[in-house]
Short mmCIF file of N, CA, C and O in Angstrom, two decimals:
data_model
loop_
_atom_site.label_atom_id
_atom_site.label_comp_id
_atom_site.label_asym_id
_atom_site.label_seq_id
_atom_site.Cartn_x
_atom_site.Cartn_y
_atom_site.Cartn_z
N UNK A 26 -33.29 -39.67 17.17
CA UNK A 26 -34.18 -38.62 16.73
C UNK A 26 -34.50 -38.87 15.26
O UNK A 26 -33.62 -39.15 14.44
N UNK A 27 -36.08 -38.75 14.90
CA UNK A 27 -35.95 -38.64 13.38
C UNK A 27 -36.08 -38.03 12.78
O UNK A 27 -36.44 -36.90 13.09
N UNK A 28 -35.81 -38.54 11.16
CA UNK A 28 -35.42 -37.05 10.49
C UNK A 28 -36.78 -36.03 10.42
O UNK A 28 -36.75 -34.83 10.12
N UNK A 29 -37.92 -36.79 10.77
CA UNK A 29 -39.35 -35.55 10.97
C UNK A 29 -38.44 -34.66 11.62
O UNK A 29 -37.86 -33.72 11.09
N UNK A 30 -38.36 -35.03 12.82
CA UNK A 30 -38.07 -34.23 14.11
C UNK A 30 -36.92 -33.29 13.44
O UNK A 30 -37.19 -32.09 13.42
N UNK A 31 -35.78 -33.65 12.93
CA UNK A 31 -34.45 -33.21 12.63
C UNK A 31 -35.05 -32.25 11.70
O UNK A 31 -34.56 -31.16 11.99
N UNK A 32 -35.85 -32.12 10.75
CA UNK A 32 -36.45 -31.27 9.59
C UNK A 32 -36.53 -30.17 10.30
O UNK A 32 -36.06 -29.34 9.52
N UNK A 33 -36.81 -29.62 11.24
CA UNK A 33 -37.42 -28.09 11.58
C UNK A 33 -36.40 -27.66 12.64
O UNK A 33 -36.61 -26.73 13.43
N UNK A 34 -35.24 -28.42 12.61
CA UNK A 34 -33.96 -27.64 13.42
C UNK A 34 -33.09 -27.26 12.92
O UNK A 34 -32.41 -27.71 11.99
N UNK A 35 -32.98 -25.96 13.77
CA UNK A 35 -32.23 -25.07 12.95
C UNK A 35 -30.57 -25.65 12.58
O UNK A 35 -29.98 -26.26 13.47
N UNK A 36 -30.03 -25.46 11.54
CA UNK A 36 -28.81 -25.68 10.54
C UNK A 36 -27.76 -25.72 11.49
O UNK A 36 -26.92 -26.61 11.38
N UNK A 37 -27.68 -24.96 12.32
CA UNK A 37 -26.82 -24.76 13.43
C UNK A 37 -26.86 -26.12 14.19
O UNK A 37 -25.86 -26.82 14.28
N UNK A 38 -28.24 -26.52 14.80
CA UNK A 38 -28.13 -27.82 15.50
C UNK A 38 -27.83 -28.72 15.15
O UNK A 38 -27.19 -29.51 15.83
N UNK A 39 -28.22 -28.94 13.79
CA UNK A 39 -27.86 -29.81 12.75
C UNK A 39 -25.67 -30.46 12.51
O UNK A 39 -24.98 -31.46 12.31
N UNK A 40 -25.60 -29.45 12.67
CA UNK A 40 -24.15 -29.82 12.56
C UNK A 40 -23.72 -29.77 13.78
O UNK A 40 -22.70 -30.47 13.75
N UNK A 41 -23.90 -29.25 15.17
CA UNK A 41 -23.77 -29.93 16.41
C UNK A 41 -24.07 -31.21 16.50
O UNK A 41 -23.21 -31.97 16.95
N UNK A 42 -25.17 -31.64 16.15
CA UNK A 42 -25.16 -33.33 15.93
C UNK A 42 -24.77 -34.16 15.09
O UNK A 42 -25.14 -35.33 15.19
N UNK A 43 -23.50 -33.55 13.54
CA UNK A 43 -23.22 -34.21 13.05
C UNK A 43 -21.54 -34.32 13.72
O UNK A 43 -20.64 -35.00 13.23
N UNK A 44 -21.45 -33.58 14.79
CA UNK A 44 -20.12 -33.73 15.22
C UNK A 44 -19.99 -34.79 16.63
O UNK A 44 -19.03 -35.00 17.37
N UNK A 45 -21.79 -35.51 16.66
CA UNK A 45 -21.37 -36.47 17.65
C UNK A 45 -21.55 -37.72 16.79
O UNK A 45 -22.34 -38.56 17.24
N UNK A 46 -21.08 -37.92 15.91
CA UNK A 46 -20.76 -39.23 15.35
C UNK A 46 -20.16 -39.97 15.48
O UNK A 46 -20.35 -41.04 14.91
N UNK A 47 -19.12 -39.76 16.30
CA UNK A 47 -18.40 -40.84 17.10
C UNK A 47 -18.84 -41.30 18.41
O UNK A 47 -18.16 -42.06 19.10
N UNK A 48 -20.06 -40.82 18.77
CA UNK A 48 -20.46 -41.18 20.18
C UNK A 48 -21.43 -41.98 19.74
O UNK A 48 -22.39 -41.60 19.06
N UNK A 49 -21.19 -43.23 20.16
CA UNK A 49 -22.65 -44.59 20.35
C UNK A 49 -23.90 -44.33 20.07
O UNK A 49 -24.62 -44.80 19.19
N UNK A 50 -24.18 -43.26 21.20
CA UNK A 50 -25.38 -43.36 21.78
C UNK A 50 -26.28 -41.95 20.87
O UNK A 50 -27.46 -41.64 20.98
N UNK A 51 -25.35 -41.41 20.15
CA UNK A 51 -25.96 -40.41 19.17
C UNK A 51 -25.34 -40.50 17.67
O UNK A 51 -25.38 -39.54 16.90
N UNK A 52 -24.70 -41.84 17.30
CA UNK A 52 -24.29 -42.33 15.85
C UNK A 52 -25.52 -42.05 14.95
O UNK A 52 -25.39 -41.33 13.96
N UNK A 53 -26.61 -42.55 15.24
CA UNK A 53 -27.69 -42.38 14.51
C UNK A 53 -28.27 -41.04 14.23
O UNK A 53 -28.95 -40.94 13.21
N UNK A 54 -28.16 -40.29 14.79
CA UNK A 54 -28.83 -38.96 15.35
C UNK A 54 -28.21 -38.39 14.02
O UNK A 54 -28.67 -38.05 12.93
N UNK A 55 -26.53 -38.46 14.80
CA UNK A 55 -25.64 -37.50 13.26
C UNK A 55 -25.98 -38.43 11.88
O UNK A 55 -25.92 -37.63 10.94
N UNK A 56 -26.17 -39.19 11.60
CA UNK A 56 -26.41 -39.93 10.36
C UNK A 56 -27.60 -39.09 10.00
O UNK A 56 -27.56 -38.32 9.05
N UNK A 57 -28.63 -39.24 10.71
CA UNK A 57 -30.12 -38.57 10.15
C UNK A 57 -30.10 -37.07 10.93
O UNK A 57 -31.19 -36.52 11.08
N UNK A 58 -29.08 -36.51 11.35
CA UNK A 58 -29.00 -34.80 10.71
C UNK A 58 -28.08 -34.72 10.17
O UNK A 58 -27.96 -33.51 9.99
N UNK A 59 -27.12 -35.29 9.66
CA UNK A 59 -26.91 -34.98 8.16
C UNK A 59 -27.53 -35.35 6.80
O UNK A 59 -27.21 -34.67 5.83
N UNK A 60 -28.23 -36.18 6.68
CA UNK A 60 -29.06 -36.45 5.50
C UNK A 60 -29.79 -35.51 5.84
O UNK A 60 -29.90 -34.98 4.73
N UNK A 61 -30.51 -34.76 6.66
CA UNK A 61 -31.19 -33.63 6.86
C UNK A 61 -30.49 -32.08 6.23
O UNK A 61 -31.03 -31.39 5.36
N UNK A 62 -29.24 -31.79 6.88
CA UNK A 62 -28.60 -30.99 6.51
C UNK A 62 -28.20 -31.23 4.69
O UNK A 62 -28.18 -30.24 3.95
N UNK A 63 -27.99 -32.26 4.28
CA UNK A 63 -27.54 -32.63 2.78
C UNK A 63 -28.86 -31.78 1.78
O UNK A 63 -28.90 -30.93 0.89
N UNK A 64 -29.83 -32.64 2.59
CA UNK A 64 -31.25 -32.55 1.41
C UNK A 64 -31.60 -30.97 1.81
O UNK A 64 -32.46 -30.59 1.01
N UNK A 65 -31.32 -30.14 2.54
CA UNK A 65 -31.36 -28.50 2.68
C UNK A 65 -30.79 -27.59 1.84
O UNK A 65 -31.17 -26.55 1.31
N UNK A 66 -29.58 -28.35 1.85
CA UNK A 66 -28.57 -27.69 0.66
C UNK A 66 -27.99 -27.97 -0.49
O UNK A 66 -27.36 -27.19 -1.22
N UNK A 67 -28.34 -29.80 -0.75
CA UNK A 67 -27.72 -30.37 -1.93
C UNK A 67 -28.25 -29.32 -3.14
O UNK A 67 -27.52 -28.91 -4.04
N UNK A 68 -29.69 -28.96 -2.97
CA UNK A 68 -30.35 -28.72 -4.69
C UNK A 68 -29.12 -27.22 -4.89
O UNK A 68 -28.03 -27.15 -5.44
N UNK A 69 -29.60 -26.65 -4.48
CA UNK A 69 -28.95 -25.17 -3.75
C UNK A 69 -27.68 -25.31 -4.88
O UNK A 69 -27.61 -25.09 -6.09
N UNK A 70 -26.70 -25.78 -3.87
CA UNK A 70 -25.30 -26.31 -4.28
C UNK A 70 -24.96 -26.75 -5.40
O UNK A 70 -24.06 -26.19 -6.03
N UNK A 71 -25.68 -27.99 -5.95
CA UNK A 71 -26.08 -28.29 -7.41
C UNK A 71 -26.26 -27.43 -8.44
O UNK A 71 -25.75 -27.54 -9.56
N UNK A 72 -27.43 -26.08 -7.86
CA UNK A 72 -27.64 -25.09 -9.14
C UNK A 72 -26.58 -24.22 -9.16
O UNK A 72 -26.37 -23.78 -10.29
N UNK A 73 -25.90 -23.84 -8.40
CA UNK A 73 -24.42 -23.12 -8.35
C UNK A 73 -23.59 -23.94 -9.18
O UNK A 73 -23.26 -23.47 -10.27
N UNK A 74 -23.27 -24.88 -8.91
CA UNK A 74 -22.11 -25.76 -9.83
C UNK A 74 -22.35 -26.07 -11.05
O UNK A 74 -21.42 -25.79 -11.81
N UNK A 75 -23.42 -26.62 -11.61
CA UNK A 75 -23.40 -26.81 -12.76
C UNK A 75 -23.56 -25.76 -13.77
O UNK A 75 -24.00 -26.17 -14.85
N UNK A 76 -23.36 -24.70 -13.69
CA UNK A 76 -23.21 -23.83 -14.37
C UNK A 76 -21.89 -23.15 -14.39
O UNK A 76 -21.67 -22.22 -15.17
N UNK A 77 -20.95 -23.63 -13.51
CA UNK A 77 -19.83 -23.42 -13.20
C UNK A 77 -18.89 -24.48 -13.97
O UNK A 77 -18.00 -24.29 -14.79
N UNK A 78 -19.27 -25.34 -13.57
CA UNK A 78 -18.53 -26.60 -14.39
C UNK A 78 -18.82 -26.74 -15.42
O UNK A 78 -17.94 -27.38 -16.00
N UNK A 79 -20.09 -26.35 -16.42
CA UNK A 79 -19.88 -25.84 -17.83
C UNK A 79 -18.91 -24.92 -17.94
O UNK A 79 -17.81 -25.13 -18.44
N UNK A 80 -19.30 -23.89 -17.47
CA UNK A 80 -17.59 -23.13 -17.77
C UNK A 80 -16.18 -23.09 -18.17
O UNK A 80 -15.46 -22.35 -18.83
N UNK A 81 -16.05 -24.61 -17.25
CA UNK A 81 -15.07 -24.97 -16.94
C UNK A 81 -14.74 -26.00 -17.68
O UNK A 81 -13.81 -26.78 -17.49
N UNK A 82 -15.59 -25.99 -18.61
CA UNK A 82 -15.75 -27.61 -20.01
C UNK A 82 -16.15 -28.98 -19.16
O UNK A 82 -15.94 -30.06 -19.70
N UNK A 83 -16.65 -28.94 -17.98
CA UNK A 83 -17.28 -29.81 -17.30
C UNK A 83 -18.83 -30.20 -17.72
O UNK A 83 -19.67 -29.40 -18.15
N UNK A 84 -19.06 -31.86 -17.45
CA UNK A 84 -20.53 -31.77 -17.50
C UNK A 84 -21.20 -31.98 -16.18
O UNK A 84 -20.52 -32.42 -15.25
N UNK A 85 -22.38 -31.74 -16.00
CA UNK A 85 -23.08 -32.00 -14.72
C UNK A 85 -22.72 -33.58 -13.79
O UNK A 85 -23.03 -33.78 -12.61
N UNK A 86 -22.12 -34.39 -14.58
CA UNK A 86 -21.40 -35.23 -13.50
C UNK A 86 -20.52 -34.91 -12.59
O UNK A 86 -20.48 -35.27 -11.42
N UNK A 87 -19.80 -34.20 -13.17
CA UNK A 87 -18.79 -33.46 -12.33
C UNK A 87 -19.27 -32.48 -11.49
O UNK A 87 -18.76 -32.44 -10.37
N UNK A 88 -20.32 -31.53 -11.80
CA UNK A 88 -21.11 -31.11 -10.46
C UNK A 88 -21.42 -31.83 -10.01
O UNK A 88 -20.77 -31.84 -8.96
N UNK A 89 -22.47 -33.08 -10.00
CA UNK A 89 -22.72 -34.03 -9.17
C UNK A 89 -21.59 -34.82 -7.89
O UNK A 89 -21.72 -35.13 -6.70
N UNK A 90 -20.61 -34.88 -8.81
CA UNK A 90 -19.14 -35.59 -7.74
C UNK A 90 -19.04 -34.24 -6.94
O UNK A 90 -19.35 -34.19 -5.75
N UNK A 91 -18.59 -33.12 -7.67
CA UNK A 91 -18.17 -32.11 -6.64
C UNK A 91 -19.08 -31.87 -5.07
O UNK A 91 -18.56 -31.94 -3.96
N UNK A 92 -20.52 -31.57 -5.36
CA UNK A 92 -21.02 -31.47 -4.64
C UNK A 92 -21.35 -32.69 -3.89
O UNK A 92 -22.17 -32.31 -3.05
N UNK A 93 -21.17 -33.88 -3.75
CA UNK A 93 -20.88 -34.94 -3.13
C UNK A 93 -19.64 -35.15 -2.12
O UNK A 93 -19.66 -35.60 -0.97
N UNK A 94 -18.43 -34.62 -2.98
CA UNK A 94 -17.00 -34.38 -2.27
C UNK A 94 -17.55 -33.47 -0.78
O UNK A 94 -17.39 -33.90 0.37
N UNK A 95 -18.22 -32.17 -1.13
CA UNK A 95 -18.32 -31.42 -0.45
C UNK A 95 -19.33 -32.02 0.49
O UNK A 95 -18.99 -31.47 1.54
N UNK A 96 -20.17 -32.65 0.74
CA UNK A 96 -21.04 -33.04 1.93
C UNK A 96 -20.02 -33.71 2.46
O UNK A 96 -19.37 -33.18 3.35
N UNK A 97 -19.71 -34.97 2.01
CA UNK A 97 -18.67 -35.64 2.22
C UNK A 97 -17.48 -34.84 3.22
O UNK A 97 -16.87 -35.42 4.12
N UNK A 98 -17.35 -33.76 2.93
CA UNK A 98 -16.09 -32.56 4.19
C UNK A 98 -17.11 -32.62 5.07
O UNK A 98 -17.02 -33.17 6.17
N UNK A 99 -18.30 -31.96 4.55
CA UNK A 99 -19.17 -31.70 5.96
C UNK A 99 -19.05 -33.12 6.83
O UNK A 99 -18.64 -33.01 7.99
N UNK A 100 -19.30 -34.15 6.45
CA UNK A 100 -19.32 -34.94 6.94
C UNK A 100 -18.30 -35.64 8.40
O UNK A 100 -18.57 -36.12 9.50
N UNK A 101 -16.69 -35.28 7.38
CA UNK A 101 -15.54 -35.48 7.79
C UNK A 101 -15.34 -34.44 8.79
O UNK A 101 -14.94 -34.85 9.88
N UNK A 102 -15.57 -33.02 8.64
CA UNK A 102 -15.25 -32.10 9.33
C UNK A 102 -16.21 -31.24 9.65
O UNK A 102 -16.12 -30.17 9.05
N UNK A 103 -17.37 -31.36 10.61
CA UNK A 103 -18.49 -30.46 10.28
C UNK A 103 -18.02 -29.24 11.69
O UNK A 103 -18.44 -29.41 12.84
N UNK A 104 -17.44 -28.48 11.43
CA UNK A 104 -16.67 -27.30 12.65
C UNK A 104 -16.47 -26.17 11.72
O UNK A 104 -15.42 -25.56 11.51
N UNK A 105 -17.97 -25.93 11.06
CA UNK A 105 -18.12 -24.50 10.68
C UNK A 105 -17.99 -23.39 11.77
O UNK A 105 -18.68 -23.34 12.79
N UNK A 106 -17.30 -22.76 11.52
CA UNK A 106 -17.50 -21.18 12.24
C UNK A 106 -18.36 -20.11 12.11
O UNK A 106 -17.85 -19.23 11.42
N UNK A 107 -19.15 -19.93 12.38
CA UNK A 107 -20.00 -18.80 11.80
C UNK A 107 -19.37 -17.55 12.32
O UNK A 107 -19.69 -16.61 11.58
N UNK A 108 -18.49 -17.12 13.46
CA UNK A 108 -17.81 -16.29 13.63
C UNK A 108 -16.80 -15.40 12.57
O UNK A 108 -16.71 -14.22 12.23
N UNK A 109 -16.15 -16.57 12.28
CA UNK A 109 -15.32 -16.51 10.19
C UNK A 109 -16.01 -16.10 9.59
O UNK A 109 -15.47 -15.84 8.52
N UNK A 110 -17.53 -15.71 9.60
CA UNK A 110 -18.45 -15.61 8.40
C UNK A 110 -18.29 -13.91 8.08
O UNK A 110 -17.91 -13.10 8.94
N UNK A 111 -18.62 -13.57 6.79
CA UNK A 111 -18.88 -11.58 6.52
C UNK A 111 -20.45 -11.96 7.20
O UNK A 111 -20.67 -11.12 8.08
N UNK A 112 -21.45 -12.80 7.11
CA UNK A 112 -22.28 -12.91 6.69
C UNK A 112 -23.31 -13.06 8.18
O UNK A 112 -22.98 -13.78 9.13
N UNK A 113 -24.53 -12.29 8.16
CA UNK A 113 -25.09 -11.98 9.48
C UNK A 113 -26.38 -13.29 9.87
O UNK A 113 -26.95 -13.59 10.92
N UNK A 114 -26.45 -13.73 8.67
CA UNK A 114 -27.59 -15.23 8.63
C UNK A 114 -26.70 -16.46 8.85
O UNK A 114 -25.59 -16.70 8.37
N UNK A 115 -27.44 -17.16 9.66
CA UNK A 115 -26.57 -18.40 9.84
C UNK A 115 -26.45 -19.27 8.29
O UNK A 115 -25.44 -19.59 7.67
N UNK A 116 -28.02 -19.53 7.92
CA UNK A 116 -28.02 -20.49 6.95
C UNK A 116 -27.41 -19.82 5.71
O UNK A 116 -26.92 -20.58 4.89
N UNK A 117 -27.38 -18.59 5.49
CA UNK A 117 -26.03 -17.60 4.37
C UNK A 117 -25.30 -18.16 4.31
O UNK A 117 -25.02 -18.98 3.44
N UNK A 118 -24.55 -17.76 5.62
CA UNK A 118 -22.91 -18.40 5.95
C UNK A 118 -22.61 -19.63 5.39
O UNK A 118 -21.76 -19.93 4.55
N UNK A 119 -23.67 -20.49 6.14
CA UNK A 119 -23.52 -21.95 5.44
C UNK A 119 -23.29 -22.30 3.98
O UNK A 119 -22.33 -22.93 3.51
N UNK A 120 -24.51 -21.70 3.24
CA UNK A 120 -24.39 -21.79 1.84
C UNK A 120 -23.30 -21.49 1.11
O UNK A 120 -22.84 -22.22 0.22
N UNK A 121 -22.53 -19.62 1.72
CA UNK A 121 -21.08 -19.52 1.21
C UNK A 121 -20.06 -20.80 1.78
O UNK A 121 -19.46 -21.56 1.01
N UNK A 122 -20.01 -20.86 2.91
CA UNK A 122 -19.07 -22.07 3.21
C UNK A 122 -18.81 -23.13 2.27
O UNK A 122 -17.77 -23.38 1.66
N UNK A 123 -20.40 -23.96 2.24
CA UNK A 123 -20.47 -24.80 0.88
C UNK A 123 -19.62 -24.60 -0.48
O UNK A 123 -19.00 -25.33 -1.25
N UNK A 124 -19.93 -23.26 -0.36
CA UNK A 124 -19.74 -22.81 -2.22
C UNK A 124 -17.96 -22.77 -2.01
O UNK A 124 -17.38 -23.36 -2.92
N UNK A 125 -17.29 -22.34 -1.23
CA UNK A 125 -15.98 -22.26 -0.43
C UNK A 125 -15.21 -23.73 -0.70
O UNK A 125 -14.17 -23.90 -1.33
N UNK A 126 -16.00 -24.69 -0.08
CA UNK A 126 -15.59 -25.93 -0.39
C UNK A 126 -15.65 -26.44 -1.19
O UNK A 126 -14.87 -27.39 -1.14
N UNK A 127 -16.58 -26.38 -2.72
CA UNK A 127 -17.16 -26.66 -3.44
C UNK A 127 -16.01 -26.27 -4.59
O UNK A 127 -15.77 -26.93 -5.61
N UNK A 128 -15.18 -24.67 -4.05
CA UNK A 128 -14.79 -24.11 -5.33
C UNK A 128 -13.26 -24.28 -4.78
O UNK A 128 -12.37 -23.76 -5.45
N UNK A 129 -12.99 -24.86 -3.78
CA UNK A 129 -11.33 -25.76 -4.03
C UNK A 129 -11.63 -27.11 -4.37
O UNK A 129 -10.80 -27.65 -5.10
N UNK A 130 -12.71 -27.86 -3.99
CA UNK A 130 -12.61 -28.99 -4.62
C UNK A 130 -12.40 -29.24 -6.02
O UNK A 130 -11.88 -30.21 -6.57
N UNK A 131 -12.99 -28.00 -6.58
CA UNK A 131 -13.38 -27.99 -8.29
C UNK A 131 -12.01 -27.42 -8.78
O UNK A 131 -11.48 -27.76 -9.85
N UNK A 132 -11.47 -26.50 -7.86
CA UNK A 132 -10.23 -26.01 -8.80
C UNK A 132 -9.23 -27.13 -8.85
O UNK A 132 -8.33 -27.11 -9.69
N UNK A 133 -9.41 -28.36 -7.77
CA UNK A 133 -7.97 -29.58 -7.73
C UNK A 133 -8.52 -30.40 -8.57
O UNK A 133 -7.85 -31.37 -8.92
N UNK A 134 -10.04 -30.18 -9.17
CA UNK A 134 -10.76 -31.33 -9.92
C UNK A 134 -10.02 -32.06 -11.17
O UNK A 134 -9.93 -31.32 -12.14
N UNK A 135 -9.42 -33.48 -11.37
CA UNK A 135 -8.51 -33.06 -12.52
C UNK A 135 -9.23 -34.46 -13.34
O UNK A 135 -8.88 -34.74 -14.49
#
């Protein structure tokens, strides 16, 4: 499937197909819906952190790694729950999730 196609499905499907990445015949699929899913939420994620990691006497490299680490989970582990969520929007949920992962990665950041 390409990422045209992958662009206008919903976030939800998106990570159903990044969890068949171990299957052959849909390796590619999860590769190009997750670069789909990444480029949805990287900017997003980015403007959250780097204002955080100033805070934190960080410079925007270190947002940059952080939010890298964190696709990188998605990647490794994409078995979001939206059930776990407070939150009644799927793509919400997601974004807190992100920020979730984003803000233990940053607190072990050393």
């Amino acid at each position: 499937m390409a990422s045209q196609d992958l662009n206008n499905e919903p976030t939800e499907n998106l990570l159903n197909y990044i969890e068949w990445k171990e299957e052959p015949d849909y390796a590619e699929t999860a590769k190009e819906a997750f670069r789909v899913f990444s480029f949805r939420y990287h900017l997003d994620l980015q403007k959250k952190l780097i204002p955080i990691c100033t805070n934190w006497g960080y410079d925007k490299q270190v947002a940059s790694e952080i939010a890298y680490e964190t696709f990188a989970r998605i990647w490794k582990y994409p078995n979001f729950d939206f059930e776990k969520s407070n939150q009644k929007d799927y793509n919400k949920a997601i974004t807190f999730y992100l920020y979730a992962i984003a803000k233990r990665l940053l607190a072990d950041y050393k």
